[in-house]
């Protein structure tokens, strides 16, 4: 179309560069905006990019500061390392497959059928997401371990081997299938119901519709679920630490090398080995598969979906979901019970001793976790919303870089961040190790992507002309953000707050490197209780943690609703 | 809907767009896309000017440059005496009514309208005062506490207009404001918009792709195509004295007939078309030379069925439309469209029927033949 116009002869055509320059000039007229952009860039560089760079650097630079590849060569030829690497990948692949299958069946049943008890299944599936992952490992020990009620109590085995790959796959599947479930639920809901209706209308059977329409349309969602569960399973630290036994994984080895052998370089190397597959998987998931997605958000409300009601379809799905839900409930019920019995498997009388013990042993770590998570949560959510706003609505140089680097600390395994932080912040001027600040910063930058994703998704659904209308009436970018965009992102803000709080409270892989005598955290305490075999106390701590999370979610929901309704009064 | 006393002060100012150019880089960056191509436009104080043209011709882009949402690649924009070319959008005091209305979904009608005043730090008492005045001007009293989602399309439209005028803007911009309304309401709102604009005397730029709407409300209509202005005139001149084939064809229907100039005298040209001679007023849009080619613009309503008509034709298509009948008629090698508004008198003709037609020669306008136009690259 462009060349049907006659080219203006009198005008000098702008180059790309001068276009950018003009944008910068506009930015300078909004000094707040410019300042915020600069601050965000600097902090992303210092707290995300730099620490990760440090981890890479130490693996190739020796103590004298010279380039030294011997570590890499040595480790790569050691069969122990190769075995560990393979173990992690094997664990990731198996968990990803099982977790995605379960997640898909759950999602299909919930979105496409009239199955009874959907709400309940949905709720139970969220339990593993809001609790620390190693709760499941703890529960498995309680059930199947030396004094396990099933292994020992029911069958009378003296020593059933609960440690190893099989248990680990079981645990990771149960712990991370909800991620696949939520992801696929979103995908299946977003498929326009009229597409499936059209197939039915053309005479396809339910099975045909599923096989030829629903499943192919869900393929990108399935692939991204596989990758997400894979990442989660290989980077998880808590479960393998508790239950892997002889089955070594990268995340655990990185930790043991550093805390057991005091070998920072070897530990870093294991961390880098962990980082490469998970980062690759993350970016494939993010950029390649998401592009392929068929699902489009039209913004138009589509008509209600006709739900499947045939018995021969619904009943098997119901039984399947029931079994999985039963397993989840058994897991959490066991921990709950374990928190209230005297000596697990030996003396099953009910008691509050475990809770008393946690209070005498120290409630500090509970308070610390709560305080630091509570401090980092609002920072994470607000910062996430601001970055989302900048990325979606503003033009500036380096936008792509901001987007990518804000994702980095999230996509990278916690182990890498933990090691990176101790390497990067152990001397002046950024001497942060041992402080509470380093934990808050770690929480914030680990979780910021959550806030950004929530914000960008909701902003994409807000018609940009609503914000333009505000600007048009004389509001600055800052005022528009505060008065128009932020209130409209309310529900995203809520989920950002909840999710980053939960992630902070339950995280372990990064913070285990960063805690100190003064600032110990709840998850770390639980882990050490498990290692000391005081399972009752560990169970009690887990229950306390889950209860705190539930209370805070409730409070946040109330608070966000209150905030939005209190403005309804002015000027009547 | 309008009240008697004008509650809003207005500052009528001129607007001047000079040499305005907007280039968008294309996706692959290979070629630049001229969305707005060297536009010159003056809007007099208090005037309502309409930008009219097919979708994608650059109307919205022009409007958004005036609002400050797009920066021109080159050229300048003056509002009154101020050069606002590089003034940020929130400092222009130019109010826009958006196609989607863009009401703030979380604010009540009252809060939506008051928003611009609060932003500009108007004292609280005055905010309430002025907001209520506009609410009553627009007859929105009973809806003032509702959320936008609880209003009908027409009511939302009124809130959008109220929100725009309450700040007493220097210029009012409309981007296809009526396109989301049904036909009846569209006509009603169109007339209300025009009444309020005239009462307040706010200089306005109005974008639409609907030619009837443009004719009905404008002091001046600007026809655009491919980012260029094709003609800027009052509605009557646009319709009766089109600058080129595009304008003639876009504004209503037009039959272009090739003719040969036989003679020119006393501002009249004698022209041969379809084997007949007609006498047409000369205009300044075309240079006539004896025996040279010329195009005659004949609108469907310029033709009538008449026993005394010079033109013999055969009906090839009949469309009955209630108040008139549209016929396609083959006249020699050419086919024209004509309208008969007196079908109750003439009866409805059948396909294949032979008829005689009279052409109202005094209405016909002349254009250079199309080929020449294409060569000059103007269409
Ligand atoms: N931000 C943009 N980037 C690239 N092309 C654009 C952009 N905005 C508009 N265009 C193009 O410029 C042309 C004119 O658009 P617009 O002014 O919206 O047309 P309309 O006359 O329909 O309002 C269109 O072809 C459109 O695709
Ligand atoms: Mg447009």
XYZ file of N, CA and C in Angstrom, chain A residues 75-76 80-91 168 230 233-237 240-241 244 247-258 266-278 413 415-416 419 513:
162
model
N 35.010 -32.355 36.017
C 33.673 -32.756 36.412
C 32.963 -33.490 35.291
N 33.181 -33.002 34.093
C 32.465 -33.613 32.989
C 32.927 -35.022 32.717
N 30.392 -39.729 38.451
C 29.441 -39.330 39.482
C 28.593 -38.159 39.002
N 29.270 -37.169 38.397
C 28.534 -36.012 37.895
C 27.550 -36.414 36.807
N 28.050 -37.260 35.864
C 27.181 -37.635 34.755
C 25.956 -38.398 35.251
N 26.179 -39.229 36.258
C 25.065 -39.989 36.836
C 24.051 -39.018 37.457
N 24.575 -38.035 38.181
C 23.702 -37.076 38.844
C 22.889 -36.280 37.821
N 23.590 -35.867 36.773
C 22.912 -35.111 35.711
C 21.790 -35.944 35.106
N 22.122 -37.173 34.795
C 21.125 -38.060 34.196
C 19.960 -38.294 35.156
N 20.283 -38.468 36.439
C 19.227 -38.660 37.439
C 18.226 -37.511 37.415
N 18.755 -36.284 37.414
C 17.879 -35.124 37.430
C 16.983 -35.089 36.200
N 17.607 -35.352 35.055
C 16.821 -35.268 33.818
C 15.767 -36.366 33.758
N 16.160 -37.556 34.192
C 15.218 -38.670 34.229
C 14.033 -38.345 35.143
N 14.366 -37.833 36.309
C 13.321 -37.450 37.257
C 12.400 -36.406 36.635
N 10.347 -40.647 44.531
C 10.589 -39.273 44.115
C 9.666 -38.882 42.952
N 8.538 -30.231 34.211
C 9.931 -30.671 34.103
C 10.853 -29.730 34.890
N 10.316 -29.994 38.636
C 10.786 -31.252 39.213
C 12.308 -31.286 39.318
N 13.015 -30.761 38.315
C 14.476 -30.871 38.410
C 15.064 -29.814 39.334
N 14.416 -28.671 39.450
C 15.038 -27.648 40.283
C 14.620 -27.768 41.744
N 13.650 -28.634 42.026
C 13.204 -28.771 43.408
C 14.344 -29.305 44.273
N 14.419 -28.751 45.450
C 15.498 -29.118 46.356
C 14.979 -29.926 47.548
N 13.932 -34.084 47.028
C 15.091 -34.970 46.864
C 15.983 -34.968 48.096
N 16.117 -33.833 48.751
C 16.942 -33.737 49.958
C 16.421 -34.699 51.009
N 15.559 -38.646 48.489
C 16.247 -39.260 47.362
C 17.158 -40.414 47.786
N 19.920 -41.720 45.448
C 19.616 -41.168 44.127
C 19.947 -39.686 44.122
N 21.138 -39.327 43.646
C 21.598 -37.938 43.744
C 21.003 -37.064 42.638
N 20.632 -35.854 43.004
C 20.198 -34.901 41.978
C 21.070 -33.648 42.036
N 21.006 -32.857 40.973
C 21.893 -31.703 40.844
C 21.676 -30.678 41.955
N 20.392 -30.358 42.223
C 20.112 -29.309 43.207
C 20.668 -29.699 44.574
N 20.494 -30.980 44.944
C 20.983 -31.431 46.249
C 22.507 -31.436 46.275
N 23.107 -31.918 45.180
C 24.561 -31.963 45.123
C 25.185 -30.563 45.226
N 24.570 -29.606 44.535
C 25.101 -28.239 44.598
C 25.150 -27.772 46.050
N 24.111 -28.081 46.771
C 24.029 -27.679 48.171
C 25.068 -28.421 49.015
N 25.141 -29.732 48.806
C 26.065 -30.532 49.618
C 27.518 -30.150 49.347
N 27.844 -29.859 48.083
C 29.217 -29.462 47.760
C 29.594 -28.207 48.537
N 28.641 -27.297 48.642
C 28.971 -26.021 49.261
C 28.938 -26.102 50.773
N 32.785 -26.151 42.843
C 32.084 -27.366 42.421
C 30.579 -27.182 42.568
N 30.178 -26.594 43.680
C 28.747 -26.350 43.891
C 28.173 -25.502 42.776
N 28.909 -24.442 42.427
C 28.450 -23.567 41.350
C 28.335 -24.332 40.049
N 29.289 -25.250 39.838
C 29.240 -26.000 38.602
C 27.978 -26.852 38.526
N 27.632 -27.506 39.628
C 26.400 -28.289 39.646
C 25.193 -27.387 39.392
N 25.261 -26.186 39.960
C 24.147 -25.256 39.773
C 24.009 -24.849 38.314
N 25.161 -24.602 37.669
C 25.104 -24.222 36.253
C 24.549 -25.378 35.425
N 24.976 -26.602 35.774
C 24.479 -27.771 35.062
C 22.971 -27.893 35.211
N 22.467 -27.464 36.338
C 21.019 -27.487 36.581
C 20.327 -26.373 35.806
N 21.035 -25.249 35.736
C 20.450 -24.074 35.107
C 20.212 -24.264 33.617
N 21.176 -24.889 32.944
C 21.061 -24.942 31.492
C 19.793 -25.647 31.008
N 19.519 -26.884 31.469
C 18.273 -27.499 30.972
C 17.019 -26.735 31.400
N 17.003 -26.215 32.604
C 15.759 -25.589 33.045
C 15.543 -24.243 32.362
N 16.903 -21.697 38.387
C 16.639 -22.448 39.611
C 17.057 -21.667 40.865
N 18.504 -22.610 43.429
C 19.863 -22.936 43.836
C 20.867 -21.959 43.235
N 20.669 -21.630 41.955
C 21.585 -20.715 41.279
C 21.505 -19.330 41.907
N 23.263 -19.373 45.359
C 24.718 -19.349 45.251
C 25.186 -18.010 44.698
N 20.745 -21.094 51.194
C 22.113 -20.575 51.154
C 22.237 -19.235 51.876
